[in-house]
Tab-separated table of C-alpha atoms in Angstrom:
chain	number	residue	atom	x	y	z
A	1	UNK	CA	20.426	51.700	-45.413
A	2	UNK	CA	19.644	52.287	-41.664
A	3	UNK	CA	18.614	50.139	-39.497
A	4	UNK	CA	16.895	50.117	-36.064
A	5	UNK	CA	18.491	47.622	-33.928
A	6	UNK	CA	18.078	45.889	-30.352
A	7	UNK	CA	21.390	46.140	-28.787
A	8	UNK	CA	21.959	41.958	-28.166
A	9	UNK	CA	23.991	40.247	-25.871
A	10	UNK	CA	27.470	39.180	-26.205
A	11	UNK	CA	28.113	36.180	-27.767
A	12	UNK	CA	30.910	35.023	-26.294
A	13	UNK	CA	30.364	33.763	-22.944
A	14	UNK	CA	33.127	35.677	-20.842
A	15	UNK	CA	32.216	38.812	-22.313
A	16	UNK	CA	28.600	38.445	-21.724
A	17	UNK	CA	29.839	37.628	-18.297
A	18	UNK	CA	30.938	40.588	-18.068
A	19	UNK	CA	27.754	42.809	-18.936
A	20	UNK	CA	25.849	40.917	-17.169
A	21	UNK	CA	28.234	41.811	-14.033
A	22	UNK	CA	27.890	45.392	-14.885
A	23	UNK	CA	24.310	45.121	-15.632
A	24	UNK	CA	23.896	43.805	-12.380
A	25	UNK	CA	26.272	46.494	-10.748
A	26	UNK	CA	23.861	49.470	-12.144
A	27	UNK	CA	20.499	47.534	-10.936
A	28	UNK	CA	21.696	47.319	-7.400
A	29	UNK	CA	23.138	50.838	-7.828
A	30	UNK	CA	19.021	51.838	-8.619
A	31	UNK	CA	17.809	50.232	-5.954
A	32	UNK	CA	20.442	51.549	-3.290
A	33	UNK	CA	19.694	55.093	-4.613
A	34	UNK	CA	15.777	54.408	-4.329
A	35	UNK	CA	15.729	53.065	-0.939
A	36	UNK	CA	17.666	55.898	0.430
A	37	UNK	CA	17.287	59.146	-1.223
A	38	UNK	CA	20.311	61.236	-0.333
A	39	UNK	CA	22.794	58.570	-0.665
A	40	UNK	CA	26.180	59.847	-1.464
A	41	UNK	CA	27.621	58.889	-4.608
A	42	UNK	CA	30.309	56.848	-4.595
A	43	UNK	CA	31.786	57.734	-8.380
A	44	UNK	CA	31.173	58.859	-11.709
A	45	UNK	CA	28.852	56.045	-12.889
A	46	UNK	CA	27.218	55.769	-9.411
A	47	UNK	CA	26.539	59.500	-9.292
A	48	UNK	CA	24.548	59.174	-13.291
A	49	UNK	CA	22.373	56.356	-11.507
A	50	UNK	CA	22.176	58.921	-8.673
A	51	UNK	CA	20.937	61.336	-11.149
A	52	UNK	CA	17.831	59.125	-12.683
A	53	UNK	CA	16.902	58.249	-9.379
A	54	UNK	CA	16.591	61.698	-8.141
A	55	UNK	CA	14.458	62.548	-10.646
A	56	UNK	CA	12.068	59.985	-10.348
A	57	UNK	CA	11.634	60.655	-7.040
A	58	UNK	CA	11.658	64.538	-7.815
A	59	UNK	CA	8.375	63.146	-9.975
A	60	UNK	CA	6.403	60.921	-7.534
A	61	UNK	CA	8.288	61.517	-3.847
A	62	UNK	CA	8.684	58.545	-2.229
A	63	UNK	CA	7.030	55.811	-5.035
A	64	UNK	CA	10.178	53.481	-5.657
A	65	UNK	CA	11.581	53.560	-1.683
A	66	UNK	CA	8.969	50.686	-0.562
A	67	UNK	CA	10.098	48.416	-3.578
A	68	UNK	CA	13.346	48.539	-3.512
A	69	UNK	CA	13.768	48.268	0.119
A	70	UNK	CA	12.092	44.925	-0.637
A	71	UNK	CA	14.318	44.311	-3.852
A	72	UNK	CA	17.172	44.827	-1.837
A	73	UNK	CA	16.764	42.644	0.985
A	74	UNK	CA	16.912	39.949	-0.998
A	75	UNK	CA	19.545	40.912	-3.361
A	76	UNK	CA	22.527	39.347	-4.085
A	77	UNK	CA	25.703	40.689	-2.955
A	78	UNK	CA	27.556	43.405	-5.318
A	79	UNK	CA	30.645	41.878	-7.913
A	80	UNK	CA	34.126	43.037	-6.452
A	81	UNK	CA	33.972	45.302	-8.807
A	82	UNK	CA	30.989	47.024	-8.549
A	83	UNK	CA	30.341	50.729	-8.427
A	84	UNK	CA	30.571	50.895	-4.545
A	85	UNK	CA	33.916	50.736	-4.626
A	86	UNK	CA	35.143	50.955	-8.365
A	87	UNK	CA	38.615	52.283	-9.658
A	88	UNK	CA	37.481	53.371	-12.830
A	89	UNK	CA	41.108	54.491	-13.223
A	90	UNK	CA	43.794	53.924	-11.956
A	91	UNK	CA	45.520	57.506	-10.607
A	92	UNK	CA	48.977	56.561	-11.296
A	93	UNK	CA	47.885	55.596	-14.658
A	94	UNK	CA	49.534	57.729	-17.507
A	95	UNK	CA	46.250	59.090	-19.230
A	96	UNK	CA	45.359	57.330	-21.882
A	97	UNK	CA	45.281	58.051	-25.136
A	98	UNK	CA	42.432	59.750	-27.162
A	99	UNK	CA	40.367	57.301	-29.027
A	100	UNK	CA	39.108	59.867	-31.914
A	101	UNK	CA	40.775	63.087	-33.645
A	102	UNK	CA	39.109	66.025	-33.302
A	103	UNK	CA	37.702	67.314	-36.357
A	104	UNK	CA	36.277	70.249	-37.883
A	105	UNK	CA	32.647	70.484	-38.409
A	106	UNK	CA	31.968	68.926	-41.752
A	107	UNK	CA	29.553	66.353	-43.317
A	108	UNK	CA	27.304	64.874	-40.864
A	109	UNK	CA	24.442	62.403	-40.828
A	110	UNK	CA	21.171	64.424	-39.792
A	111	UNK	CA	17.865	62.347	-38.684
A	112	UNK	CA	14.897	64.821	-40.063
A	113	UNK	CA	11.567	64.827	-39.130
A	114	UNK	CA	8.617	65.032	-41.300
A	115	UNK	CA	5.752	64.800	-38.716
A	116	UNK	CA	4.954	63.280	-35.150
A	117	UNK	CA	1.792	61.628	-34.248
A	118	UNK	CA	-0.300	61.052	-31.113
A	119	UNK	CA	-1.781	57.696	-31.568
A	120	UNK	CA	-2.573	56.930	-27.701
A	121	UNK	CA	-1.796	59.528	-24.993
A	122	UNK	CA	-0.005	58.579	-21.474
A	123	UNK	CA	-1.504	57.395	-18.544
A	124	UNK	CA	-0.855	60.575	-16.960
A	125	UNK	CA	-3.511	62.767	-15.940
A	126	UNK	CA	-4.486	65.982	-18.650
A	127	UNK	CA	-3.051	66.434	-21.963
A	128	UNK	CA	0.397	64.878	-23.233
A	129	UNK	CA	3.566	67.025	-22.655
A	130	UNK	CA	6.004	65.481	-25.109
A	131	UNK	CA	9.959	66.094	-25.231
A	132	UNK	CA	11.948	64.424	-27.652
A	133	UNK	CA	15.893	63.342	-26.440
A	134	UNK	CA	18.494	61.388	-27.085
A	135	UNK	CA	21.935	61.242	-27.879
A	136	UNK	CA	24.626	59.950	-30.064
A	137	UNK	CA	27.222	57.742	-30.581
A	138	UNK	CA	30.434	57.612	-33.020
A	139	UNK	CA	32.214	54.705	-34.060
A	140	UNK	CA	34.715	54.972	-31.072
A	141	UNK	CA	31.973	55.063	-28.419
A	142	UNK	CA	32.128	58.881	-28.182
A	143	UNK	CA	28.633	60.165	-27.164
A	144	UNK	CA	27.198	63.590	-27.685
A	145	UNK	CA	23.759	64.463	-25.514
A	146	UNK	CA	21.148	65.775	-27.995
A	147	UNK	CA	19.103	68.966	-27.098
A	148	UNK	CA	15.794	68.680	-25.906
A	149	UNK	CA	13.105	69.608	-27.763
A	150	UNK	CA	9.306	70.023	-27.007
A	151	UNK	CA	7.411	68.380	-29.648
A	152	UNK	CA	3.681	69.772	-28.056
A	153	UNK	CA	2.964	70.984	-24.391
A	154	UNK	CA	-0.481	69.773	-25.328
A	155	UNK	CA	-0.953	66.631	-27.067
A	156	UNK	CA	-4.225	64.536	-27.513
A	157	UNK	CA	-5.189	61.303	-29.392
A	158	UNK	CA	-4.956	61.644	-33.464
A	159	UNK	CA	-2.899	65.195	-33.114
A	160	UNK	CA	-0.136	65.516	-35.640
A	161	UNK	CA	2.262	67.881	-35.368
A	162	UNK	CA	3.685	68.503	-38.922
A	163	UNK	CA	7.434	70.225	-40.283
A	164	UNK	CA	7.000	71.761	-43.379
A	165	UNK	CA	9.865	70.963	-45.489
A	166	UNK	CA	11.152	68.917	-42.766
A	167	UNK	CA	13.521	69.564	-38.921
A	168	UNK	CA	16.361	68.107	-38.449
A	169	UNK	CA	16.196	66.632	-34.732
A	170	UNK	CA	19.396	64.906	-34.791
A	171	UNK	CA	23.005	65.855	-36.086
A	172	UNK	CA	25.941	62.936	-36.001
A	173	UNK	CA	29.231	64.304	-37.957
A	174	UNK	CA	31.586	62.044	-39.288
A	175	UNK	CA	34.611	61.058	-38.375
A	176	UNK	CA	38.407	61.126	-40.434
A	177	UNK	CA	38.956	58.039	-39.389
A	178	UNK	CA	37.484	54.356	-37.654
A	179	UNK	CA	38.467	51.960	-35.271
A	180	UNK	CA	37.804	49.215	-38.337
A	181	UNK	CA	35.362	49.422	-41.719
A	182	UNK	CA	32.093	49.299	-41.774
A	183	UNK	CA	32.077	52.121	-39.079
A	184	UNK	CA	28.588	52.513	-37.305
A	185	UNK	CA	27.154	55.740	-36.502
A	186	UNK	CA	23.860	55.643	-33.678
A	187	UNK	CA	21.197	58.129	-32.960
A	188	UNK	CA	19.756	57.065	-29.882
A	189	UNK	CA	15.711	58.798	-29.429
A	190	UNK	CA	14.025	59.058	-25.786
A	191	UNK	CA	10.401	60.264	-25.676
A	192	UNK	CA	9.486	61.129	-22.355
A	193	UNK	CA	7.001	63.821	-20.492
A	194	UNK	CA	8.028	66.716	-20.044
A	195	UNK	CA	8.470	66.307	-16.022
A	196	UNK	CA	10.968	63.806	-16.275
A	197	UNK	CA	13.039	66.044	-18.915
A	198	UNK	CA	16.782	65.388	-18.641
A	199	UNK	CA	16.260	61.246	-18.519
A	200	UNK	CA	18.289	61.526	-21.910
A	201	UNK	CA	21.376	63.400	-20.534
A	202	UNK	CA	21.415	61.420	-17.432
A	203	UNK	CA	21.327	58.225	-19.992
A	204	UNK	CA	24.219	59.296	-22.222
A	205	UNK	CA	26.539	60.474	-19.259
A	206	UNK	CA	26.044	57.026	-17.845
A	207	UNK	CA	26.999	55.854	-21.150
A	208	UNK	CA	30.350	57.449	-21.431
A	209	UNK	CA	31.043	56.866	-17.703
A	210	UNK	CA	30.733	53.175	-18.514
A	211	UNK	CA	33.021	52.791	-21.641
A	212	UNK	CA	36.328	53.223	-19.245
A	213	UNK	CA	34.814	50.460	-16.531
A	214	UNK	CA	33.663	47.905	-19.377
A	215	UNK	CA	37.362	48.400	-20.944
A	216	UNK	CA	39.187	47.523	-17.503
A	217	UNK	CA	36.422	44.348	-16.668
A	218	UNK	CA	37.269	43.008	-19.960
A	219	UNK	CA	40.813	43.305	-19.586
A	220	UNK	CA	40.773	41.456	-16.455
A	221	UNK	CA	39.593	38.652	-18.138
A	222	UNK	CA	41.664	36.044	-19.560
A	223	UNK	CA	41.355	35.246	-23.134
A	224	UNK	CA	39.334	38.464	-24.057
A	225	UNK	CA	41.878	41.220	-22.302
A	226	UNK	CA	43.003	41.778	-25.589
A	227	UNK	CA	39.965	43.441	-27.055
A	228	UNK	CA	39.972	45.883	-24.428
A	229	UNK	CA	42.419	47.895	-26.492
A	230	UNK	CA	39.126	47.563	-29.495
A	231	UNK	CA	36.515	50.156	-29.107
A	232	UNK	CA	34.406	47.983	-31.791
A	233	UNK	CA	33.725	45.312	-28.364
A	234	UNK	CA	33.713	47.935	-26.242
A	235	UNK	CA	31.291	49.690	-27.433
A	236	UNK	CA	28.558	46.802	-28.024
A	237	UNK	CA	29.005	45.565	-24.451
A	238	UNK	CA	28.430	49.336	-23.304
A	239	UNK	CA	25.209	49.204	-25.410
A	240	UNK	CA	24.112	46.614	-24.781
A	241	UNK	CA	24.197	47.561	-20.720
A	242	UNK	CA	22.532	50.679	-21.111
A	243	UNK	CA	19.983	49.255	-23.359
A	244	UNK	CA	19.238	46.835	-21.200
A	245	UNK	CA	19.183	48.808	-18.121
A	246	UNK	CA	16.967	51.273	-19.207
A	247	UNK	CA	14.158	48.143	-20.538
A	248	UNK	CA	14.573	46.855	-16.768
A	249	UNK	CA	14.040	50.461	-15.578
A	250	UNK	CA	10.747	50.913	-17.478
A	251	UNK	CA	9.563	47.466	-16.570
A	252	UNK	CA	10.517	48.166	-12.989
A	253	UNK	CA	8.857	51.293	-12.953
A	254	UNK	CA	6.050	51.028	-15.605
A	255	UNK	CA	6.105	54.517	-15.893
A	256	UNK	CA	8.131	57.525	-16.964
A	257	UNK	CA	10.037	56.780	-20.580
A	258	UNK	CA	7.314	56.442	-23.381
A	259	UNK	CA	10.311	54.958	-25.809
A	260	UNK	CA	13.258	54.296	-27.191
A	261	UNK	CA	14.190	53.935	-30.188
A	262	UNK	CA	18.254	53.196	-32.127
A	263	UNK	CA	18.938	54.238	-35.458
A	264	UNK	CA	21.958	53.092	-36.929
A	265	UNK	CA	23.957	53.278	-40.393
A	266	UNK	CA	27.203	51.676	-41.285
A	267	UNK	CA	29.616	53.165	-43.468
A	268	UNK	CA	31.882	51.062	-45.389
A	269	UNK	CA	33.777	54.693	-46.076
A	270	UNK	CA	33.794	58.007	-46.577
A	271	UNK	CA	33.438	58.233	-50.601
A	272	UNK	CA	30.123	59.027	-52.194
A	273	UNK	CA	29.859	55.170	-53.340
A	274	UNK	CA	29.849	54.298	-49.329
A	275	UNK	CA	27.375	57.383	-48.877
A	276	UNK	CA	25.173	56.073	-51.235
A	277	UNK	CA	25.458	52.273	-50.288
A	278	UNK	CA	24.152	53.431	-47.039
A	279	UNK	CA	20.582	55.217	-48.386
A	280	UNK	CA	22.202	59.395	-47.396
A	281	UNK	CA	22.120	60.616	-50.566
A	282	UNK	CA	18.666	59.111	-52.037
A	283	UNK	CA	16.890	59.366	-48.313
A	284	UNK	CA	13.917	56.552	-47.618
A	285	UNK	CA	11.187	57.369	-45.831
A	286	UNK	CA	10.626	55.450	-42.154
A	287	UNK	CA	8.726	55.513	-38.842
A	288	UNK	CA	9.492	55.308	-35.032
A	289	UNK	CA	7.195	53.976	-32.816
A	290	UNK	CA	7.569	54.745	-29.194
A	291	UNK	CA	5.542	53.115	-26.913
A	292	UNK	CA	5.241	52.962	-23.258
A	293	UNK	CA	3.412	54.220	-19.689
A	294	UNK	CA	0.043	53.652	-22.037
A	295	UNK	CA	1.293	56.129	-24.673
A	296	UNK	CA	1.912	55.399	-28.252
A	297	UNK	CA	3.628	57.919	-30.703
A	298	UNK	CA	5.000	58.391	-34.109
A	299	UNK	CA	7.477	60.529	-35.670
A	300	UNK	CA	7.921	60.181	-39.831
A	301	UNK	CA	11.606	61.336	-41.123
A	302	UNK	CA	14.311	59.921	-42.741
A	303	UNK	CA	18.617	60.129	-42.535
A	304	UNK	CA	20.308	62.268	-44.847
A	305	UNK	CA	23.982	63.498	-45.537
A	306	UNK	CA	23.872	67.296	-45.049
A	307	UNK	CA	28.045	68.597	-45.815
C-alpha cells in the first residue's frame, strides 16, 4: 500500500552529522543569495539555491534582503565543505559509473486524480491561481521534474474541480533492477501559485545536484564511508535535506509553497504478487492535504499500475 511519509533524520549519529552539515550549507547558501541579489553562483547546487531565491525576489522585490542581512550577521561560519567552495567532483576522477540501466518505457506507477478541492484560499490578494508540481524519484535517487499543470486560474472557497474518469498527474516507470528489495518509488507534489511556478523544478534539480555531494561527505567519514557506494543511504540523507530545507524555507518565508506532500510505495518485486502486495492492481482511494500561506487544498486520487 502507499504511504505518505516525513522524510526523518538519520539515525546514526555521523550520518545525521552529515545532513545536518549540508542542511546547514543550503540555509546559509539562502541567505547569501537573499542578501545580495546578483550573487554569482559558485556551483551546481549553489546556482539551484540561486534559482529559488531569484524567484522569490522576482515575486516580492526586495522582501527577504532585510532578514537575511540580519540572519547572516550572526551566522555561523560555513563547514569546509560547504557550497562556497565545494568539489562536487573531483576532475581527474574517472566518471563514475551509472547507478540505473536505461530502460524502455514500460509499466509505470501513475498517481491519478479524481478531484481537487478549495477548502481555504491563500492569503494572496483576488482569486487562487493553483499549479500543481513535483517530481520523482527511483530507487537509485534518479529524479525526473514533473510538468506543471494549472489546476484553476480562478479558485475560490468550496470550488471543486472534478476529472471525469480520472487524470493521471504523475507517471514513475519502473525499473529492471534495485539497489536492494523492497525498492521504493516517490512522487513528490508541490502546490504553489501560479507566480512562483517553477519552485518544483528548481526543488528537484537541487535534489540531484545533492546526491553526488552527500555521497563524497559520507565517504569522508570514518566508519560510514562505506555506504557511500549504497544509493539506499544516499538517498534518505538527500531527502531528508531537501525536505527539510524546503519546511525551513516556508517557515522562513511564511509565504509562497501552499504544500507538500510524498507518496511512496515499496516493491518487494516486479511479479504481479509484489504488484498486488503493494495496493496497484486493486487501487484505494486517498487524499492530500496541502496546506500553507493561509490556503488549504485537496486533491482525491489513488496509485495504479498502468503497463
Amino acid at each position: 500500500m502507499p504511504s505518505f511519509p516525513t522524510p526523518c533524520a538519520p539515525s546514526d549519529p555521523q550520518i545525521r552529522a552529515v545532513g545536518e552539515q549540508v542542511l546547514g550549507d543550503l540555509q546559509r547558501s539562502f541567505r547569501a543569495h537573499a542578501a545580495a541579489p546578483g550573487r554569482a553562483a559558485k556551483n551546481d547546487i549553489d546556482r539551484g539555491v540561486q534559482n529559488i531565491v531569484a524567484a522569490r525576489a522576482k515575486r516580492a522585490p526586495g522582501r527577504d534582503q532585510a532578514r537575511a542581512h540580519a540572519e547572516l550577521d550572526g551566522a555561523a561560519p560555513p563547514s569546509s565543505a560547504s557550497f562556497s567552495g565545494i568539489q562536487i567532483i573531483d576532475p581527474n576522477a574517472p566518471e563514475p559509473e551509472p547507478e540505473a540501466p536505461a530502460v524502455p518505457r514500460g509499466p509505470r506507477i501513475a498517481l491519478v486524480g479524481t478531484e481537487v478541492r478549495c477548502w481555504a484560499e491563500t492569503n494572496e490578494a483576488g482569486a487562487d491561481e493553483i499549479v500543481l508540481g513535483g517530481f520523482c524519484t527511483d530507487p537509485f535517487g534518479n529524479v525526473t521534474p514533473l510538468d506543471p499543470r494549472m489546476i484553476d486560474d480562478d479558485f475560490e472557497v468550496g470550488e471543486l474541480v472534478e476529472y471525469e474518469g480520472g487524470q493521471v498527474l504523475a507517471e514513475v516507470p519502473l525499473l529492471a533492477t534495485a539497489p536492494s528489495w523492497p525498492a521504493t518509488y516517490s512522487i513528490t507534489l508541490t502546490l504553489v501559485e501560479k507566480d512562483v511556478e517553477g519552485f518544483d523544478q528548481n526543488v528537484a534539480q537541487l535534489w540531484s545536484g545533492l546526491q553526488p555531494h552527500v555521497r563524497g561527505r559520507l565517504g569522508a567519514v570514518a566508519g560510514v564511508a562505506g555506504l557511500a557506494s549504497r544509493a539506499v543511504p544516499v538517498v534518505a540523507v538527500t531527502s531528508w535535506v531537501v525536505s527539510s530545507f524546503v519546511s525551513w524555507m516556508r517557515e522562513w518565508s511564511q509565504d509562497d509553497l501552499i504544500g507538500t506532500r510524498i507518496i511512496s510505495v515499496a516493491l518487494e518485486g516486479l511479479d504481479d504478487g509484489a504488484f498486488a502486495r503493494a495496493g496497484l492492481l486493486n487501487p484505494q482511494m486517498f487524499r492530500l492535504d496541502f496546506k500553507g500561506s493561509g490556503g488549504h487544498y485537496s486533491i482525491d486520487g489513488y496509485l495504479t499500475l498502468l503497463r
